[in-house]
GROMACS .gro file of C-alpha atoms in nm:
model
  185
    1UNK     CA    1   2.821  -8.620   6.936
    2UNK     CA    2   2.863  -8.359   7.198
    3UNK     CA    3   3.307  -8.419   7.168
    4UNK     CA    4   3.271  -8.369   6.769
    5UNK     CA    5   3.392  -8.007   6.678
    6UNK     CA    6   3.215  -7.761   6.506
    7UNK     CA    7   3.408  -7.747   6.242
    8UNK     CA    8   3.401  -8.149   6.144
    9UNK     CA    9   3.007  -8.129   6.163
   10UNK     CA   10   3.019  -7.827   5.951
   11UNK     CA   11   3.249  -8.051   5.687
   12UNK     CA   12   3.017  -8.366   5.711
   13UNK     CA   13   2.703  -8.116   5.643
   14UNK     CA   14   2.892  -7.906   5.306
   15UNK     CA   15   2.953  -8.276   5.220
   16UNK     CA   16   2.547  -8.309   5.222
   17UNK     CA   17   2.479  -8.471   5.600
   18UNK     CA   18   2.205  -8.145   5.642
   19UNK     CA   19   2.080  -8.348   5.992
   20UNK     CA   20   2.376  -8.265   6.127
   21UNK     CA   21   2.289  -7.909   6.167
   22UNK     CA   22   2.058  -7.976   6.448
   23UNK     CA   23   2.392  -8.053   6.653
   24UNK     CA   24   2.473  -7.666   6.599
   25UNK     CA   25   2.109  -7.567   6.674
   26UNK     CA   26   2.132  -7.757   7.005
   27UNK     CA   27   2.541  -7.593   7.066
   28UNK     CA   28   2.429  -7.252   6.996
   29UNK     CA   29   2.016  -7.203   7.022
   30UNK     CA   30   2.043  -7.025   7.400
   31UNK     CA   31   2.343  -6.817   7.308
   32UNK     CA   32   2.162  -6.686   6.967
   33UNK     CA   33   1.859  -6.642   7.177
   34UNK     CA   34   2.033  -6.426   7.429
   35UNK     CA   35   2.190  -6.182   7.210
   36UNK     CA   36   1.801  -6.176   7.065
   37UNK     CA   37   1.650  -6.097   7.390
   38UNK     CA   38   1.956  -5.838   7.456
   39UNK     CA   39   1.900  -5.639   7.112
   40UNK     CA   40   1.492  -5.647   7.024
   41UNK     CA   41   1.357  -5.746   7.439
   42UNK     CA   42   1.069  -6.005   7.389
   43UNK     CA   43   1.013  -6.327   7.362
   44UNK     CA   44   0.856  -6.350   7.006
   45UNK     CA   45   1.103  -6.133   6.859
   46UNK     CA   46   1.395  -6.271   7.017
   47UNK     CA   47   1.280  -6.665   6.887
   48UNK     CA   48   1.215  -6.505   6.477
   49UNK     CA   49   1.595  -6.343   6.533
   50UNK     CA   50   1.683  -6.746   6.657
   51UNK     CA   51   1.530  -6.888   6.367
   52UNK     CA   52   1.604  -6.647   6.115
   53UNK     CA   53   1.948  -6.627   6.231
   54UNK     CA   54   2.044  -7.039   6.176
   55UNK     CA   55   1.847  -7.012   5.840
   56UNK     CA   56   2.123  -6.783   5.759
   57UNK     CA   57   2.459  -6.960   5.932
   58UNK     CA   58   2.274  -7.290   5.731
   59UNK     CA   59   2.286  -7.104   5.372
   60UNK     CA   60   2.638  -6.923   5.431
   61UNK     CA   61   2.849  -7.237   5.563
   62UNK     CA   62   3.011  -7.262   5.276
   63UNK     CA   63   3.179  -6.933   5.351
   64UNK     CA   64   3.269  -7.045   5.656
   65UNK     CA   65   3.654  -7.066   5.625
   66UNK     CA   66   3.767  -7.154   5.969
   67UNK     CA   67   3.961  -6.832   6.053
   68UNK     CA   68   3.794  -6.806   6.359
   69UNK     CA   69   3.597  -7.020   6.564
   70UNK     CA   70   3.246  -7.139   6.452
   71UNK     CA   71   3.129  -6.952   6.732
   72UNK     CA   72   3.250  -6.657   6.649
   73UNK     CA   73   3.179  -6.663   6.313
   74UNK     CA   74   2.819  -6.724   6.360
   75UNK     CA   75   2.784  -6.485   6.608
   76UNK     CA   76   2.945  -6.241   6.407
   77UNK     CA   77   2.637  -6.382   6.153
   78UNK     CA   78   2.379  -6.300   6.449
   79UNK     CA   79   2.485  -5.911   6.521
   80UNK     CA   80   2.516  -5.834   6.178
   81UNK     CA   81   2.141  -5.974   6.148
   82UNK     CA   82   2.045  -5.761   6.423
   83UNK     CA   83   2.189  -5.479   6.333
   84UNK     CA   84   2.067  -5.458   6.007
   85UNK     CA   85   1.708  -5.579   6.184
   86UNK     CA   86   1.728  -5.308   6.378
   87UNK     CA   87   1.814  -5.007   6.126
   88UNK     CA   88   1.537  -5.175   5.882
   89UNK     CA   89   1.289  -5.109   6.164
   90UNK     CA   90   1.395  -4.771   6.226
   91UNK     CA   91   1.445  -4.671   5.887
   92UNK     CA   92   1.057  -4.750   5.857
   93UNK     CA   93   0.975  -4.500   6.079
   94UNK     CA   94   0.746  -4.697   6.285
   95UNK     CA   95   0.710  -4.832   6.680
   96UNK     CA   96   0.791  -5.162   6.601
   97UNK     CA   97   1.096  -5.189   6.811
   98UNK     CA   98   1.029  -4.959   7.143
   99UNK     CA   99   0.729  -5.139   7.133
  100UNK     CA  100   0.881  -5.463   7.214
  101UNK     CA  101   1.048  -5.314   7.530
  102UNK     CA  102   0.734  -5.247   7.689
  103UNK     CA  103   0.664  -5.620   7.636
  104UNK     CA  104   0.643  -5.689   8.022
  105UNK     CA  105   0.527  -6.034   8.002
  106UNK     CA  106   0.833  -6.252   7.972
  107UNK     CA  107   1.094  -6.348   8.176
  108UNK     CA  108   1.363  -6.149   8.131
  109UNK     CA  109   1.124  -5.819   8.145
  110UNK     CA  110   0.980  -5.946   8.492
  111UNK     CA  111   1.337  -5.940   8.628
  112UNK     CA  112   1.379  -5.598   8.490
  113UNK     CA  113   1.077  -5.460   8.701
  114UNK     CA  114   1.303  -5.515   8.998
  115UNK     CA  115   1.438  -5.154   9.042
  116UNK     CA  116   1.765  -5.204   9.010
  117UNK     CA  117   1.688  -5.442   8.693
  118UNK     CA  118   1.578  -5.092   8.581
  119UNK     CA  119   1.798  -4.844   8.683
  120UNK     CA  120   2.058  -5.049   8.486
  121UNK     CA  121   1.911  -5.152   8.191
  122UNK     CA  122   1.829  -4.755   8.128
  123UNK     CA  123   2.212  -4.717   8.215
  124UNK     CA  124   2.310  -4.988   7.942
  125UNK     CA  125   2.052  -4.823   7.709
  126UNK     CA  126   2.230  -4.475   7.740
  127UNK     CA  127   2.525  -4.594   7.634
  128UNK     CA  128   2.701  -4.515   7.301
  129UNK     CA  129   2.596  -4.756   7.055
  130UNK     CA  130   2.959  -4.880   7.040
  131UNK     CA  131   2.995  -4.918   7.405
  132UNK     CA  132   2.672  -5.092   7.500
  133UNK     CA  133   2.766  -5.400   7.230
  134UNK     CA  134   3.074  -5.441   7.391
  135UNK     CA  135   2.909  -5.489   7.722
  136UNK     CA  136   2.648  -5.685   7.574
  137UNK     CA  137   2.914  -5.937   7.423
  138UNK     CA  138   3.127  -5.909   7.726
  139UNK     CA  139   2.888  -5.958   8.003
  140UNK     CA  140   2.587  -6.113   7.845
  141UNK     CA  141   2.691  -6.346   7.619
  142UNK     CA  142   3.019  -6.380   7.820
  143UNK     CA  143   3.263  -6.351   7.528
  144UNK     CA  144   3.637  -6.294   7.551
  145UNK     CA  145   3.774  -5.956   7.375
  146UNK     CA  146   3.916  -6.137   7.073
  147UNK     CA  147   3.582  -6.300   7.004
  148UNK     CA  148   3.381  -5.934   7.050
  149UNK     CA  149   3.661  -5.778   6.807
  150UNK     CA  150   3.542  -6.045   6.575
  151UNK     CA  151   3.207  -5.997   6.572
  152UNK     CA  152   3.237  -5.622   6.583
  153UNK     CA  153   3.528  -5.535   6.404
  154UNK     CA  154   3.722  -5.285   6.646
  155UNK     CA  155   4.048  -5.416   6.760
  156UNK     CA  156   4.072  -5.542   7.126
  157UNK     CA  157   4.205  -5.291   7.257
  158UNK     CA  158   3.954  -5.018   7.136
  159UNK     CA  159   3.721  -5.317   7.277
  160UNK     CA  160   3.898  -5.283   7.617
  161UNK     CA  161   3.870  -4.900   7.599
  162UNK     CA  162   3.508  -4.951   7.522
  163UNK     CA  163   3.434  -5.190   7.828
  164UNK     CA  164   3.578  -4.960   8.096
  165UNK     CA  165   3.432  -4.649   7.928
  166UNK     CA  166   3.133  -4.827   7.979
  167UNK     CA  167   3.158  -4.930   8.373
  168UNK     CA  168   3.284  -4.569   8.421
  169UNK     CA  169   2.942  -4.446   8.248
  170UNK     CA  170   2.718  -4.688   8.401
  171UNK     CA  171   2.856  -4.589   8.771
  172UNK     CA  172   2.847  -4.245   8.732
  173UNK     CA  173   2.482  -4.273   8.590
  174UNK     CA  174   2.411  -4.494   8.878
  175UNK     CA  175   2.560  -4.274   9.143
  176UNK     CA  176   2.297  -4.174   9.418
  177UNK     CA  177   2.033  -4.447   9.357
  178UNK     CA  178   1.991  -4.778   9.545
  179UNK     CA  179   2.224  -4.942   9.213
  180UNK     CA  180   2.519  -4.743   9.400
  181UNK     CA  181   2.620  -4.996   9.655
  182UNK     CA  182   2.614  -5.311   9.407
  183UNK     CA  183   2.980  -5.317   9.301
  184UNK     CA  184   2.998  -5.618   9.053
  185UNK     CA  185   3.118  -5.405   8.810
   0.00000   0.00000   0.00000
């Protein structure tokens, strides 16, 4: 099943084959699960955005009109989820969200204890909003500019703009700490 594109399983499902969508759970589950981890930082939070995320690719398929990849459409699905996650949170006024960063038990949080784990994610999380998504699609999730100007919205070049804004930012806010000599970007 693994050579059948996305877009015939999504055909055999509208035509009422529903197993089928565990194909596209097993295709897509990590990647949807990144970009969780990478907007709300813990474990629990990151799995609800997985979930919560396929229930809604499942119930919009049919407006799924193959202009752009599956991929890209449902990741275009998953940021618009988290966006709007994340202004509901905020626009309750509440915790809820910086909480979850100082979730230090999982994974990905006992990386970032390493000090320059740290020193860059508070780089990344200085960014301009429009910046840091663009370098979370671009390094994290590892998606091309044409995919990212899906998802987002801003044409590829503004995208491109974004992305070296970004590096520029992140070196000069790294400049003079131990994250100086670790040129990978």
């Amino acid at each position: 099943m693994n050579n059948i594109s996305d877009e015939h399983i999504i055909q055999q499902i509208l035509k009422g084959n529903q197993e089928l969508f565990t194909i596209i759970i097993q295709r897509y589950e990590q990647l949807v699960y990144s970009m969780g981890m990478r907007f709300f930082k813990n474990h629990d939070d990151a799995s609800d955005f997985t979930q919560e995320v396929f229930v809604k690719v499942y119930g919009n398929l049919y407006s799924y009109k193959g202009m752009a990849s599956f991929k890209t459409w449902m990741m275009k699905v998953g940021y618009n989820h988290a966006v709007n996650k994340i202004a509901q949170m905020q626009n309750r006024n509440t915790d809820e969200y910086h909480d979850t960063i100082a979730d230090t038990s999982e994974p990905l949080n006992i990386f970032m204890k390493n000090e320059l784990g740290e020193l860059l994610e508070q780089a990344i999380n200085a960014l301009p909003p429009a910046y840091k998504v663009c370098i979370d699609l671009y390094f994290y999730a590892g998606l091309p500019f044409k995919e990212i100007s899906a998802i987002t919205g801003y044409p590829v070049n503004t995208i491109k703009s974004y992305v070296f804004r970004a590096k520029q930012h992140l070196r000069d806010a790294l400049k003079g700490t131990i994250a100086e000599d670790y040129h990978e970007m």
